Amino acid sequence: TACACAAFLLFSVRAHVVVAMKIILSSLTLTIPPKVTVKVKSREIEVKGPRGTLKKSFKHMSLEITKVGKNRLRLDMWFATRKQLACLQTVRGHVMNMFKGVLSGYCYKMRAVYAHFPINLVMSEGGTVVEIRNFLGEKYTRTVRLRSGVTAAPTGVKDEIKLEGNDLELVSQSAALIHQAVLVKRKDIRKFLDGIYVSEKGSVQTAEQ
């Protein structure tokens, strides 16, 4: 009958509903390195160190960020599912990258690779703009403006430049902009390997030493 069919459908829908288990409280504690000061206000973190200041907002995440004492930072998440708990490790990774950035900075080395036409790299405006000439013999000059706080300079090695900055995301994004500016179009990329590629990742202090 119609009533029996409706009851069966209702039971089937309820049987497929899975209630995710929530954990009451999950916490992570970070140790603030020496020579680094941290300010926390309404899920916005400001980190100061010998190389400068970095700020990052985590207002899009449902968690609490509390400074405990002088050298500890605690991350709390209430009533979270397993997928939501992954945000704790994500925020921890961001904060640790900020610590490393203000202490030693980030350095990406990029190398120009070509088979025939040599790629010319020219830095201008204090190293904030990279001009790429003669890619695949083209007369067009490609201009890449780096992200704020990132500078480019030659390393002394032929066809190699280095990108330096305090923010890991901005340094890596600048490297991606340079790489994407010289992508080979309408050719077999297995044969035409010309381009500018990241050859090494490290810190500024290590590169200077």
PDB file of C-alpha atoms in Angstrom:
ATOM      1  CA  THR A   1       0.000   0.000   0.000  1.00  0.00           C
ATOM      2  CA  ALA A   2       0.958   3.657  -0.252  1.00  0.00           C
ATOM      3  CA  CYS A   3       1.477   3.986   3.508  1.00  0.00           C
ATOM      4  CA  ALA A   4       3.783   0.957   3.608  1.00  0.00           C
ATOM      5  CA  CYS A   5       5.862   2.327   0.712  1.00  0.00           C
ATOM      6  CA  ALA A   6       6.171   5.717   2.381  1.00  0.00           C
ATOM      7  CA  ALA A   7       7.256   4.139   5.664  1.00  0.00           C
ATOM      8  CA  PHE A   8       9.862   1.996   3.867  1.00  0.00           C
ATOM      9  CA  LEU A   9      11.299   5.024   2.044  1.00  0.00           C
ATOM     10  CA  LEU A  10      11.471   7.031   5.282  1.00  0.00           C
ATOM     11  CA  PHE A  11      13.291   4.178   7.014  1.00  0.00           C
ATOM     12  CA  SER A  12      15.745   3.866   4.091  1.00  0.00           C
ATOM     13  CA  VAL A  13      16.582   7.588   4.209  1.00  0.00           C
ATOM     14  CA  ARG A  14      17.156   7.489   7.962  1.00  0.00           C
ATOM     15  CA  ALA A  15      19.301   4.378   7.667  1.00  0.00           C
ATOM     16  CA  HIS A  16      21.746   6.170   5.363  1.00  0.00           C
ATOM     17  CA  VAL A  17      22.201   9.190   7.651  1.00  0.00           C
ATOM     18  CA  VAL A  18      25.597   8.936   9.377  1.00  0.00           C
ATOM     19  CA  VAL A  19      26.192  11.140  12.392  1.00  0.00           C
ATOM     20  CA  ALA A  20      29.843  12.230  12.565  1.00  0.00           C
ATOM     21  CA  MET A  21      31.397  11.883  15.987  1.00  0.00           C
ATOM     22  CA  LYS A  22      32.683  15.146  17.395  1.00  0.00           C
ATOM     23  CA  ILE A  23      35.601  15.518  19.790  1.00  0.00           C
ATOM     24  CA  ILE A  24      34.903  17.863  22.667  1.00  0.00           C
ATOM     25  CA  LEU A  25      38.304  19.574  22.796  1.00  0.00           C
ATOM     26  CA  SER A  26      41.496  19.195  20.779  1.00  0.00           C
ATOM     27  CA  SER A  27      44.581  21.288  21.496  1.00  0.00           C
ATOM     28  CA  LEU A  28      48.046  21.881  20.088  1.00  0.00           C
ATOM     29  CA  THR A  29      50.851  23.771  21.784  1.00  0.00           C
ATOM     30  CA  LEU A  30      53.646  25.599  19.956  1.00  0.00           C
ATOM     31  CA  THR A  31      56.892  26.850  21.448  1.00  0.00           C
ATOM     32  CA  ILE A  32      57.845  30.360  20.375  1.00  0.00           C
ATOM     33  CA  PRO A  33      61.558  30.487  19.424  1.00  0.00           C
ATOM     34  CA  PRO A  34      63.957  32.958  21.056  1.00  0.00           C
ATOM     35  CA  LYS A  35      64.234  36.424  19.429  1.00  0.00           C
ATOM     36  CA  VAL A  36      60.631  36.094  18.237  1.00  0.00           C
ATOM     37  CA  THR A  37      57.651  37.962  19.686  1.00  0.00           C
ATOM     38  CA  VAL A  38      54.040  37.019  18.953  1.00  0.00           C
ATOM     39  CA  LYS A  39      50.839  39.035  19.300  1.00  0.00           C
ATOM     40  CA  VAL A  40      47.422  37.413  19.031  1.00  0.00           C
ATOM     41  CA  LYS A  41      44.137  39.274  18.684  1.00  0.00           C
ATOM     42  CA  SER A  42      40.849  37.737  17.489  1.00  0.00           C
ATOM     43  CA  ARG A  43      42.523  34.968  15.448  1.00  0.00           C
ATOM     44  CA  GLU A  44      45.034  37.339  13.855  1.00  0.00           C
ATOM     45  CA  ILE A  45      48.691  36.560  14.513  1.00  0.00           C
ATOM     46  CA  GLU A  46      51.559  39.028  14.259  1.00  0.00           C
ATOM     47  CA  VAL A  47      55.096  37.611  14.413  1.00  0.00           C
ATOM     48  CA  LYS A  48      58.168  39.837  14.818  1.00  0.00           C
ATOM     49  CA  GLY A  49      61.761  38.711  14.446  1.00  0.00           C
ATOM     50  CA  PRO A  50      65.219  39.839  13.355  1.00  0.00           C
ATOM     51  CA  ARG A  51      64.208  39.892   9.658  1.00  0.00           C
ATOM     52  CA  GLY A  52      60.927  41.755  10.021  1.00  0.00           C
ATOM     53  CA  THR A  53      57.221  41.296  10.760  1.00  0.00           C
ATOM     54  CA  LEU A  54      54.637  38.897   9.350  1.00  0.00           C
ATOM     55  CA  LYS A  55      50.874  38.985   9.844  1.00  0.00           C
ATOM     56  CA  LYS A  56      48.291  36.340   9.054  1.00  0.00           C
ATOM     57  CA  SER A  57      44.565  36.043   9.734  1.00  0.00           C
ATOM     58  CA  PHE A  58      42.829  32.767  10.584  1.00  0.00           C
ATOM     59  CA  LYS A  59      39.327  34.205  11.023  1.00  0.00           C
ATOM     60  CA  HIS A  60      37.941  31.779   8.453  1.00  0.00           C
ATOM     61  CA  MET A  61      38.650  28.871  10.827  1.00  0.00           C
ATOM     62  CA  SER A  62      36.641  27.946  13.901  1.00  0.00           C
ATOM     63  CA  LEU A  63      39.378  27.691  16.488  1.00  0.00           C
ATOM     64  CA  GLU A  64      40.861  29.560  19.421  1.00  0.00           C
ATOM     65  CA  ILE A  65      44.417  30.923  19.425  1.00  0.00           C
ATOM     66  CA  THR A  66      45.767  31.802  22.867  1.00  0.00           C
ATOM     67  CA  LYS A  67      49.180  32.923  24.025  1.00  0.00           C
ATOM     68  CA  VAL A  68      50.215  31.031  27.155  1.00  0.00           C
ATOM     69  CA  GLY A  69      53.018  32.681  29.059  1.00  0.00           C
ATOM     70  CA  LYS A  70      55.884  34.289  27.160  1.00  0.00           C
ATOM     71  CA  ASN A  71      56.975  31.525  24.841  1.00  0.00           C
ATOM     72  CA  ARG A  72      53.992  29.261  24.176  1.00  0.00           C
ATOM     73  CA  LEU A  73      51.042  29.393  21.815  1.00  0.00           C
ATOM     74  CA  ARG A  74      47.986  27.147  22.190  1.00  0.00           C
ATOM     75  CA  LEU A  75      45.484  26.205  19.474  1.00  0.00           C
ATOM     76  CA  ASP A  76      42.078  24.925  20.643  1.00  0.00           C
ATOM     77  CA  MET A  77      39.204  23.515  18.616  1.00  0.00           C
ATOM     78  CA  TRP A  78      35.879  22.610  20.233  1.00  0.00           C
ATOM     79  CA  PHE A  79      33.351  20.029  19.039  1.00  0.00           C
ATOM     80  CA  ALA A  80      35.165  19.276  15.785  1.00  0.00           C
ATOM     81  CA  THR A  81      34.872  16.347  13.426  1.00  0.00           C
ATOM     82  CA  ARG A  82      37.927  14.486  12.170  1.00  0.00           C
ATOM     83  CA  LYS A  83      38.051  16.552   8.986  1.00  0.00           C
ATOM     84  CA  GLN A  84      37.802  19.803  10.925  1.00  0.00           C
ATOM     85  CA  LEU A  85      40.627  18.693  13.221  1.00  0.00           C
ATOM     86  CA  ALA A  86      42.978  18.821  10.226  1.00  0.00           C
ATOM     87  CA  CYS A  87      42.793  22.620  10.505  1.00  0.00           C
ATOM     88  CA  LEU A  88      44.847  22.441  13.704  1.00  0.00           C
ATOM     89  CA  GLN A  89      47.867  21.006  11.933  1.00  0.00           C
ATOM     90  CA  THR A  90      47.337  23.420   9.036  1.00  0.00           C
ATOM     91  CA  VAL A  91      47.438  26.453  11.329  1.00  0.00           C
ATOM     92  CA  ARG A  92      50.417  24.975  13.160  1.00  0.00           C
ATOM     93  CA  GLY A  93      52.290  24.656   9.862  1.00  0.00           C
ATOM     94  CA  HIS A  94      51.500  28.256   8.878  1.00  0.00           C
ATOM     95  CA  VAL A  95      52.689  29.612  12.219  1.00  0.00           C
ATOM     96  CA  MET A  96      55.896  27.563  12.134  1.00  0.00           C
ATOM     97  CA  ASN A  97      56.594  28.902   8.629  1.00  0.00           C
ATOM     98  CA  MET A  98      56.135  32.429   9.974  1.00  0.00           C
ATOM     99  CA  PHE A  99      58.632  31.718  12.762  1.00  0.00           C
ATOM    100  CA  LYS A 100      61.203  30.468  10.280  1.00  0.00           C
ATOM    101  CA  GLY A 101      60.548  33.395   7.944  1.00  0.00           C
ATOM    102  CA  VAL A 102      61.294  36.109  10.492  1.00  0.00           C
ATOM    103  CA  LEU A 103      64.349  34.220  11.760  1.00  0.00           C
ATOM    104  CA  SER A 104      66.136  32.961   8.646  1.00  0.00           C
ATOM    105  CA  GLY A 105      63.929  33.869   5.650  1.00  0.00           C
ATOM    106  CA  TYR A 106      63.273  31.810   2.517  1.00  0.00           C
ATOM    107  CA  CYS A 107      65.402  31.517  -0.604  1.00  0.00           C
ATOM    108  CA  TYR A 108      64.336  29.858  -3.866  1.00  0.00           C
ATOM    109  CA  LYS A 109      66.914  29.382  -6.634  1.00  0.00           C
ATOM    110  CA  MET A 110      65.672  29.187 -10.228  1.00  0.00           C
ATOM    111  CA  ARG A 111      67.578  28.069 -13.304  1.00  0.00           C
ATOM    112  CA  ALA A 112      66.935  28.918 -16.952  1.00  0.00           C
ATOM    113  CA  VAL A 113      66.973  25.808 -19.152  1.00  0.00           C
ATOM    114  CA  TYR A 114      67.220  26.070 -22.942  1.00  0.00           C
ATOM    115  CA  ALA A 115      68.308  23.931 -25.885  1.00  0.00           C
ATOM    116  CA  HIS A 116      69.199  26.617 -28.469  1.00  0.00           C
ATOM    117  CA  PHE A 117      67.993  30.149 -27.792  1.00  0.00           C
ATOM    118  CA  PRO A 118      69.562  31.459 -24.554  1.00  0.00           C
ATOM    119  CA  ILE A 119      67.067  32.926 -22.074  1.00  0.00           C
ATOM    120  CA  ASN A 120      68.090  36.349 -20.748  1.00  0.00           C
ATOM    121  CA  LEU A 121      66.982  37.305 -17.219  1.00  0.00           C
ATOM    122  CA  VAL A 122      67.143  40.967 -16.205  1.00  0.00           C
ATOM    123  CA  MET A 123      66.158  42.327 -12.789  1.00  0.00           C
ATOM    124  CA  SER A 124      64.826  45.885 -12.481  1.00  0.00           C
ATOM    125  CA  GLU A 125      63.156  48.223  -9.974  1.00  0.00           C
ATOM    126  CA  GLY A 126      65.342  47.025  -7.138  1.00  0.00           C
ATOM    127  CA  GLY A 127      64.860  43.350  -7.893  1.00  0.00           C
ATOM    128  CA  THR A 128      61.075  43.460  -7.686  1.00  0.00           C
ATOM    129  CA  VAL A 129      60.560  42.963 -11.444  1.00  0.00           C
ATOM    130  CA  VAL A 130      62.041  40.177 -13.580  1.00  0.00           C
ATOM    131  CA  GLU A 131      62.229  40.641 -17.355  1.00  0.00           C
ATOM    132  CA  ILE A 132      62.567  37.517 -19.500  1.00  0.00           C
ATOM    133  CA  ARG A 133      63.919  37.988 -23.038  1.00  0.00           C
ATOM    134  CA  ASN A 134      64.652  35.750 -26.043  1.00  0.00           C
ATOM    135  CA  PHE A 135      62.524  32.818 -24.843  1.00  0.00           C
ATOM    136  CA  LEU A 136      62.448  30.386 -27.808  1.00  0.00           C
ATOM    137  CA  GLY A 137      63.876  33.227 -29.920  1.00  0.00           C
ATOM    138  CA  GLU A 138      60.781  35.421 -29.460  1.00  0.00           C
ATOM    139  CA  LYS A 139      61.166  39.207 -29.543  1.00  0.00           C
ATOM    140  CA  TYR A 140      58.444  39.630 -26.931  1.00  0.00           C
ATOM    141  CA  THR A 141      59.706  40.625 -23.472  1.00  0.00           C
ATOM    142  CA  ARG A 142      57.921  38.902 -20.607  1.00  0.00           C
ATOM    143  CA  THR A 143      57.659  40.995 -17.440  1.00  0.00           C
ATOM    144  CA  VAL A 144      56.936  39.412 -14.058  1.00  0.00           C
ATOM    145  CA  ARG A 145      56.288  41.590 -11.011  1.00  0.00           C
ATOM    146  CA  LEU A 146      57.136  39.716  -7.843  1.00  0.00           C
ATOM    147  CA  ARG A 147      54.925  39.597  -4.756  1.00  0.00           C
ATOM    148  CA  SER A 148      55.304  42.207  -2.045  1.00  0.00           C
ATOM    149  CA  GLY A 149      58.410  41.671   0.073  1.00  0.00           C
ATOM    150  CA  VAL A 150      60.120  39.347  -2.444  1.00  0.00           C
ATOM    151  CA  THR A 151      63.284  40.369  -4.293  1.00  0.00           C
ATOM    152  CA  ALA A 152      65.256  38.686  -7.074  1.00  0.00           C
ATOM    153  CA  ALA A 153      69.018  38.790  -7.615  1.00  0.00           C
ATOM    154  CA  PRO A 154      71.627  36.859  -9.614  1.00  0.00           C
ATOM    155  CA  THR A 155      73.520  34.150  -7.751  1.00  0.00           C
ATOM    156  CA  GLY A 156      76.759  34.378  -9.733  1.00  0.00           C
ATOM    157  CA  VAL A 157      76.021  31.075 -11.475  1.00  0.00           C
ATOM    158  CA  LYS A 158      75.191  31.269 -15.176  1.00  0.00           C
ATOM    159  CA  ASP A 159      71.449  31.409 -15.935  1.00  0.00           C
ATOM    160  CA  GLU A 160      70.504  31.277 -12.230  1.00  0.00           C
ATOM    161  CA  ILE A 161      68.643  33.733 -10.021  1.00  0.00           C
ATOM    162  CA  LYS A 162      67.477  33.626  -6.413  1.00  0.00           C
ATOM    163  CA  LEU A 163      64.244  34.843  -4.846  1.00  0.00           C
ATOM    164  CA  GLU A 164      64.374  35.943  -1.213  1.00  0.00           C
ATOM    165  CA  GLY A 165      61.682  36.935   1.258  1.00  0.00           C
ATOM    166  CA  ASN A 166      60.212  36.307   4.682  1.00  0.00           C
ATOM    167  CA  ASP A 167      56.806  34.919   3.656  1.00  0.00           C
ATOM    168  CA  LEU A 168      57.004  31.383   2.266  1.00  0.00           C
ATOM    169  CA  GLU A 169      53.734  31.725   0.363  1.00  0.00           C
ATOM    170  CA  LEU A 170      54.797  34.943  -1.385  1.00  0.00           C
ATOM    171  CA  VAL A 171      58.235  33.572  -2.309  1.00  0.00           C
ATOM    172  CA  SER A 172      56.774  30.370  -3.761  1.00  0.00           C
ATOM    173  CA  GLN A 173      54.042  32.301  -5.594  1.00  0.00           C
ATOM    174  CA  SER A 174      56.673  34.568  -7.152  1.00  0.00           C
ATOM    175  CA  ALA A 175      58.612  31.519  -8.323  1.00  0.00           C
ATOM    176  CA  ALA A 176      55.410  30.093  -9.804  1.00  0.00           C
ATOM    177  CA  LEU A 177      54.721  33.358 -11.686  1.00  0.00           C
ATOM    178  CA  ILE A 178      58.181  33.241 -13.279  1.00  0.00           C
ATOM    179  CA  HIS A 179      57.777  29.566 -14.187  1.00  0.00           C
ATOM    180  CA  GLN A 180      54.311  30.098 -15.682  1.00  0.00           C
ATOM    181  CA  ALA A 181      55.480  33.074 -17.756  1.00  0.00           C
ATOM    182  CA  VAL A 182      57.639  30.806 -19.943  1.00  0.00           C
ATOM    183  CA  LEU A 183      55.421  27.787 -20.497  1.00  0.00           C
ATOM    184  CA  VAL A 184      55.822  26.237 -23.947  1.00  0.00           C
ATOM    185  CA  LYS A 185      52.619  26.497 -25.993  1.00  0.00           C
ATOM    186  CA  ARG A 186      51.504  24.466 -29.023  1.00  0.00           C
ATOM    187  CA  LYS A 187      54.546  22.193 -28.865  1.00  0.00           C
ATOM    188  CA  ASP A 188      55.349  18.810 -27.368  1.00  0.00           C
ATOM    189  CA  ILE A 189      56.571  19.625 -23.833  1.00  0.00           C
ATOM    190  CA  ARG A 190      58.368  16.268 -23.694  1.00  0.00           C
ATOM    191  CA  LYS A 191      60.693  17.528 -26.425  1.00  0.00           C
ATOM    192  CA  PHE A 192      60.719  21.293 -25.793  1.00  0.00           C
ATOM    193  CA  LEU A 193      61.966  21.557 -22.195  1.00  0.00           C
ATOM    194  CA  ASP A 194      62.888  25.253 -22.348  1.00  0.00           C
ATOM    195  CA  GLY A 195      61.798  27.204 -19.293  1.00  0.00           C
ATOM    196  CA  ILE A 196      62.761  28.492 -15.860  1.00  0.00           C
ATOM    197  CA  TYR A 197      62.565  25.926 -13.067  1.00  0.00           C
ATOM    198  CA  VAL A 198      63.070  25.922  -9.292  1.00  0.00           C
ATOM    199  CA  SER A 199      66.377  24.178  -8.659  1.00  0.00           C
ATOM    200  CA  GLU A 200      66.816  24.624  -4.907  1.00  0.00           C
ATOM    201  CA  LYS A 201      64.800  25.633  -1.835  1.00  0.00           C
ATOM    202  CA  GLY A 202      66.346  26.833   1.400  1.00  0.00           C
ATOM    203  CA  SER A 203      66.746  29.739   3.792  1.00  0.00           C
ATOM    204  CA  VAL A 204      68.447  33.087   3.278  1.00  0.00           C
ATOM    205  CA  GLN A 205      70.971  32.579   6.055  1.00  0.00           C
ATOM    206  CA  THR A 206      72.039  29.194   4.679  1.00  0.00           C
ATOM    207  CA  ALA A 207      72.452  30.678   1.204  1.00  0.00           C
ATOM    208  CA  GLU A 208      74.600  33.535   2.546  1.00  0.00           C
ATOM    209  CA  GLN A 209      76.844  31.159   4.475  1.00  0.00           C
TER     210      GLN A 209
END
